[in-house]
Amino acid sequence: MTCPQVLNSIGLVMGMVGVIIIFKFGPPQPNLETGVSIVLSPNNILSDGRKVSQYDLDAEEAKKMHSCMSKCGLSMIFIGFAFQLGATWWS
């Protein structure tokens, strides 16, 4: 295999992995829900036994991980395209 073929293959694999990550952890979308919700105090206990404050912490952690993974997926796609572009210029 020549160097451009290796670069192209690396780029394709990175692009495919990035697309899979984006499929699972797509970029965050705006909240378009309508209506009014009931606000609970941080010490209220939910049906699963957790307090509202713990639920909020868990939701914030999930939001951070989701955002990080979506950025990683987009970065992998971009870097994969850069590898493919490099392979094209190399040959």
mmCIF file with all atom_site columns, C-alpha atoms in Angstrom:
data_model
loop_
_atom_site.group_PDB
_atom_site.id
_atom_site.type_symbol
_atom_site.label_atom_id
_atom_site.label_alt_id
_atom_site.label_comp_id
_atom_site.label_asym_id
_atom_site.label_entity_id
_atom_site.label_seq_id
_atom_site.pdbx_PDB_ins_code
_atom_site.Cartn_x
_atom_site.Cartn_y
_atom_site.Cartn_z
_atom_site.occupancy
_atom_site.B_iso_or_equiv
_atom_site.pdbx_formal_charge
_atom_site.auth_seq_id
_atom_site.auth_comp_id
_atom_site.auth_asym_id
_atom_site.auth_atom_id
_atom_site.pdbx_PDB_model_num
ATOM 1  C CA . MET A 1 1  ? 0.000   0.000  0.000  1.00 0.00 ? 1  MET A CA 1
ATOM 2  C CA . THR A 1 2  ? 1.291   3.453  -0.839 1.00 0.00 ? 2  THR A CA 1
ATOM 3  C CA . CYS A 1 3  ? 1.276   6.352  1.594  1.00 0.00 ? 3  CYS A CA 1
ATOM 4  C CA . PRO A 1 4  ? -1.696  8.132  -0.060 1.00 0.00 ? 4  PRO A CA 1
ATOM 5  C CA . GLN A 1 5  ? -3.724  4.922  0.157  1.00 0.00 ? 5  GLN A CA 1
ATOM 6  C CA . VAL A 1 6  ? -2.911  4.592  3.854  1.00 0.00 ? 6  VAL A CA 1
ATOM 7  C CA . LEU A 1 7  ? -3.860  8.214  4.509  1.00 0.00 ? 7  LEU A CA 1
ATOM 8  C CA . ASN A 1 8  ? -7.085  7.772  2.562  1.00 0.00 ? 8  ASN A CA 1
ATOM 9  C CA . SER A 1 9  ? -7.942  4.597  4.480  1.00 0.00 ? 9  SER A CA 1
ATOM 10 C CA . ILE A 1 10 ? -7.257  6.281  7.834  1.00 0.00 ? 10 ILE A CA 1
ATOM 11 C CA . GLY A 1 11 ? -9.454  9.194  6.775  1.00 0.00 ? 11 GLY A CA 1
ATOM 12 C CA . LEU A 1 12 ? -12.295 6.913  5.743  1.00 0.00 ? 12 LEU A CA 1
ATOM 13 C CA . VAL A 1 13 ? -12.176 4.945  9.001  1.00 0.00 ? 13 VAL A CA 1
ATOM 14 C CA . MET A 1 14 ? -12.085 8.132  11.088 1.00 0.00 ? 14 MET A CA 1
ATOM 15 C CA . GLY A 1 15 ? -15.045 9.493  9.132  1.00 0.00 ? 15 GLY A CA 1
ATOM 16 C CA . MET A 1 16 ? -17.050 6.315  9.655  1.00 0.00 ? 16 MET A CA 1
ATOM 17 C CA . VAL A 1 17 ? -16.333 6.246  13.395 1.00 0.00 ? 17 VAL A CA 1
ATOM 18 C CA . GLY A 1 18 ? -17.214 9.942  13.635 1.00 0.00 ? 18 GLY A CA 1
ATOM 19 C CA . VAL A 1 19 ? -20.539 9.353  11.888 1.00 0.00 ? 19 VAL A CA 1
ATOM 20 C CA . ILE A 1 20 ? -21.382 6.499  14.272 1.00 0.00 ? 20 ILE A CA 1
ATOM 21 C CA . ILE A 1 21 ? -20.616 8.742  17.255 1.00 0.00 ? 21 ILE A CA 1
ATOM 22 C CA . ILE A 1 22 ? -22.719 11.569 15.805 1.00 0.00 ? 22 ILE A CA 1
ATOM 23 C CA . PHE A 1 23 ? -25.561 9.101  15.144 1.00 0.00 ? 23 PHE A CA 1
ATOM 24 C CA . LYS A 1 24 ? -25.624 8.155  18.824 1.00 0.00 ? 24 LYS A CA 1
ATOM 25 C CA . PHE A 1 25 ? -24.663 11.526 20.349 1.00 0.00 ? 25 PHE A CA 1
ATOM 26 C CA . GLY A 1 26 ? -25.984 14.074 17.871 1.00 0.00 ? 26 GLY A CA 1
ATOM 27 C CA . PRO A 1 27 ? -25.345 17.751 18.481 1.00 0.00 ? 27 PRO A CA 1
ATOM 28 C CA . PRO A 1 28 ? -27.664 19.210 21.132 1.00 0.00 ? 28 PRO A CA 1
ATOM 29 C CA . GLN A 1 29 ? -30.928 20.553 19.786 1.00 0.00 ? 29 GLN A CA 1
ATOM 30 C CA . PRO A 1 30 ? -32.899 23.477 21.182 1.00 0.00 ? 30 PRO A CA 1
ATOM 31 C CA . ASN A 1 31 ? -35.699 22.729 23.621 1.00 0.00 ? 31 ASN A CA 1
ATOM 32 C CA . LEU A 1 32 ? -38.947 23.273 21.690 1.00 0.00 ? 32 LEU A CA 1
ATOM 33 C CA . GLU A 1 33 ? -41.369 21.945 24.306 1.00 0.00 ? 33 GLU A CA 1
ATOM 34 C CA . THR A 1 34 ? -44.436 23.999 25.054 1.00 0.00 ? 34 THR A CA 1
ATOM 35 C CA . GLY A 1 35 ? -46.467 24.275 28.206 1.00 0.00 ? 35 GLY A CA 1
ATOM 36 C CA . VAL A 1 36 ? -45.730 24.931 31.836 1.00 0.00 ? 36 VAL A CA 1
ATOM 37 C CA . SER A 1 37 ? -43.925 22.515 34.125 1.00 0.00 ? 37 SER A CA 1
ATOM 38 C CA . ILE A 1 38 ? -44.167 22.143 37.874 1.00 0.00 ? 38 ILE A CA 1
ATOM 39 C CA . VAL A 1 39 ? -41.019 23.244 39.670 1.00 0.00 ? 39 VAL A CA 1
ATOM 40 C CA . LEU A 1 40 ? -39.866 21.038 42.539 1.00 0.00 ? 40 LEU A CA 1
ATOM 41 C CA . SER A 1 41 ? -37.530 22.078 45.305 1.00 0.00 ? 41 SER A CA 1
ATOM 42 C CA . PRO A 1 42 ? -34.070 20.431 45.420 1.00 0.00 ? 42 PRO A CA 1
ATOM 43 C CA . ASN A 1 43 ? -35.076 18.376 48.483 1.00 0.00 ? 43 ASN A CA 1
ATOM 44 C CA . ASN A 1 44 ? -38.177 16.766 46.943 1.00 0.00 ? 44 ASN A CA 1
ATOM 45 C CA . ILE A 1 45 ? -37.858 13.001 46.484 1.00 0.00 ? 45 ILE A CA 1
ATOM 46 C CA . LEU A 1 46 ? -38.697 11.518 43.088 1.00 0.00 ? 46 LEU A CA 1
ATOM 47 C CA . SER A 1 47 ? -40.383 8.178  42.427 1.00 0.00 ? 47 SER A CA 1
ATOM 48 C CA . ASP A 1 48 ? -37.017 6.420  41.965 1.00 0.00 ? 48 ASP A CA 1
ATOM 49 C CA . GLY A 1 49 ? -35.837 7.488  45.439 1.00 0.00 ? 49 GLY A CA 1
ATOM 50 C CA . ARG A 1 50 ? -33.427 10.221 44.319 1.00 0.00 ? 50 ARG A CA 1
ATOM 51 C CA . LYS A 1 51 ? -33.717 13.838 45.355 1.00 0.00 ? 51 LYS A CA 1
ATOM 52 C CA . VAL A 1 52 ? -34.318 16.491 42.711 1.00 0.00 ? 52 VAL A CA 1
ATOM 53 C CA . SER A 1 53 ? -30.839 17.890 43.385 1.00 0.00 ? 53 SER A CA 1
ATOM 54 C CA . GLN A 1 54 ? -29.255 14.491 42.606 1.00 0.00 ? 54 GLN A CA 1
ATOM 55 C CA . TYR A 1 55 ? -31.371 14.174 39.452 1.00 0.00 ? 55 TYR A CA 1
ATOM 56 C CA . ASP A 1 56 ? -30.159 17.622 38.362 1.00 0.00 ? 56 ASP A CA 1
ATOM 57 C CA . LEU A 1 57 ? -26.510 16.643 38.952 1.00 0.00 ? 57 LEU A CA 1
ATOM 58 C CA . ASP A 1 58 ? -26.955 13.410 36.972 1.00 0.00 ? 58 ASP A CA 1
ATOM 59 C CA . ALA A 1 59 ? -28.675 15.285 34.135 1.00 0.00 ? 59 ALA A CA 1
ATOM 60 C CA . GLU A 1 60 ? -25.883 17.880 34.040 1.00 0.00 ? 60 GLU A CA 1
ATOM 61 C CA . GLU A 1 61 ? -23.218 15.137 33.850 1.00 0.00 ? 61 GLU A CA 1
ATOM 62 C CA . ALA A 1 62 ? -25.124 13.399 31.036 1.00 0.00 ? 62 ALA A CA 1
ATOM 63 C CA . LYS A 1 63 ? -25.411 16.715 29.200 1.00 0.00 ? 63 LYS A CA 1
ATOM 64 C CA . LYS A 1 64 ? -21.643 17.334 29.483 1.00 0.00 ? 64 LYS A CA 1
ATOM 65 C CA . MET A 1 65 ? -20.813 13.831 28.245 1.00 0.00 ? 65 MET A CA 1
ATOM 66 C CA . HIS A 1 66 ? -23.283 14.146 25.355 1.00 0.00 ? 66 HIS A CA 1
ATOM 67 C CA . SER A 1 67 ? -21.795 17.486 24.319 1.00 0.00 ? 67 SER A CA 1
ATOM 68 C CA . CYS A 1 68 ? -18.225 16.155 24.543 1.00 0.00 ? 68 CYS A CA 1
ATOM 69 C CA . MET A 1 69 ? -19.013 13.037 22.496 1.00 0.00 ? 69 MET A CA 1
ATOM 70 C CA . SER A 1 70 ? -20.812 15.025 19.783 1.00 0.00 ? 70 SER A CA 1
ATOM 71 C CA . LYS A 1 71 ? -17.805 17.363 19.504 1.00 0.00 ? 71 LYS A CA 1
ATOM 72 C CA . CYS A 1 72 ? -15.461 14.356 19.318 1.00 0.00 ? 72 CYS A CA 1
ATOM 73 C CA . GLY A 1 73 ? -17.561 12.839 16.527 1.00 0.00 ? 73 GLY A CA 1
ATOM 74 C CA . LEU A 1 74 ? -17.548 16.056 14.516 1.00 0.00 ? 74 LEU A CA 1
ATOM 75 C CA . SER A 1 75 ? -13.800 16.413 15.066 1.00 0.00 ? 75 SER A CA 1
ATOM 76 C CA . MET A 1 76 ? -13.170 12.871 13.846 1.00 0.00 ? 76 MET A CA 1
ATOM 77 C CA . ILE A 1 77 ? -15.143 13.542 10.669 1.00 0.00 ? 77 ILE A CA 1
ATOM 78 C CA . PHE A 1 78 ? -13.208 16.777 10.056 1.00 0.00 ? 78 PHE A CA 1
ATOM 79 C CA . ILE A 1 79 ? -9.822  15.126 10.695 1.00 0.00 ? 79 ILE A CA 1
ATOM 80 C CA . GLY A 1 80 ? -10.833 12.206 8.463  1.00 0.00 ? 80 GLY A CA 1
ATOM 81 C CA . PHE A 1 81 ? -11.574 14.631 5.623  1.00 0.00 ? 81 PHE A CA 1
ATOM 82 C CA . ALA A 1 82 ? -8.202  16.305 6.250  1.00 0.00 ? 82 ALA A CA 1
ATOM 83 C CA . PHE A 1 83 ? -6.461  12.921 5.913  1.00 0.00 ? 83 PHE A CA 1
ATOM 84 C CA . GLN A 1 84 ? -8.292  12.264 2.655  1.00 0.00 ? 84 GLN A CA 1
ATOM 85 C CA . LEU A 1 85 ? -7.392  15.718 1.358  1.00 0.00 ? 85 LEU A CA 1
ATOM 86 C CA . GLY A 1 86 ? -3.758  15.076 2.285  1.00 0.00 ? 86 GLY A CA 1
ATOM 87 C CA . ALA A 1 87 ? -3.871  11.767 0.421  1.00 0.00 ? 87 ALA A CA 1
ATOM 88 C CA . THR A 1 88 ? -5.213  13.517 -2.671 1.00 0.00 ? 88 THR A CA 1
ATOM 89 C CA . TRP A 1 89 ? -2.467  16.176 -2.581 1.00 0.00 ? 89 TRP A CA 1
ATOM 90 C CA . TRP A 1 90 ? 0.211   13.552 -1.907 1.00 0.00 ? 90 TRP A CA 1
ATOM 91 C CA . SER A 1 91 ? -0.542  11.628 -5.097 1.00 0.00 ? 91 SER A CA 1
#
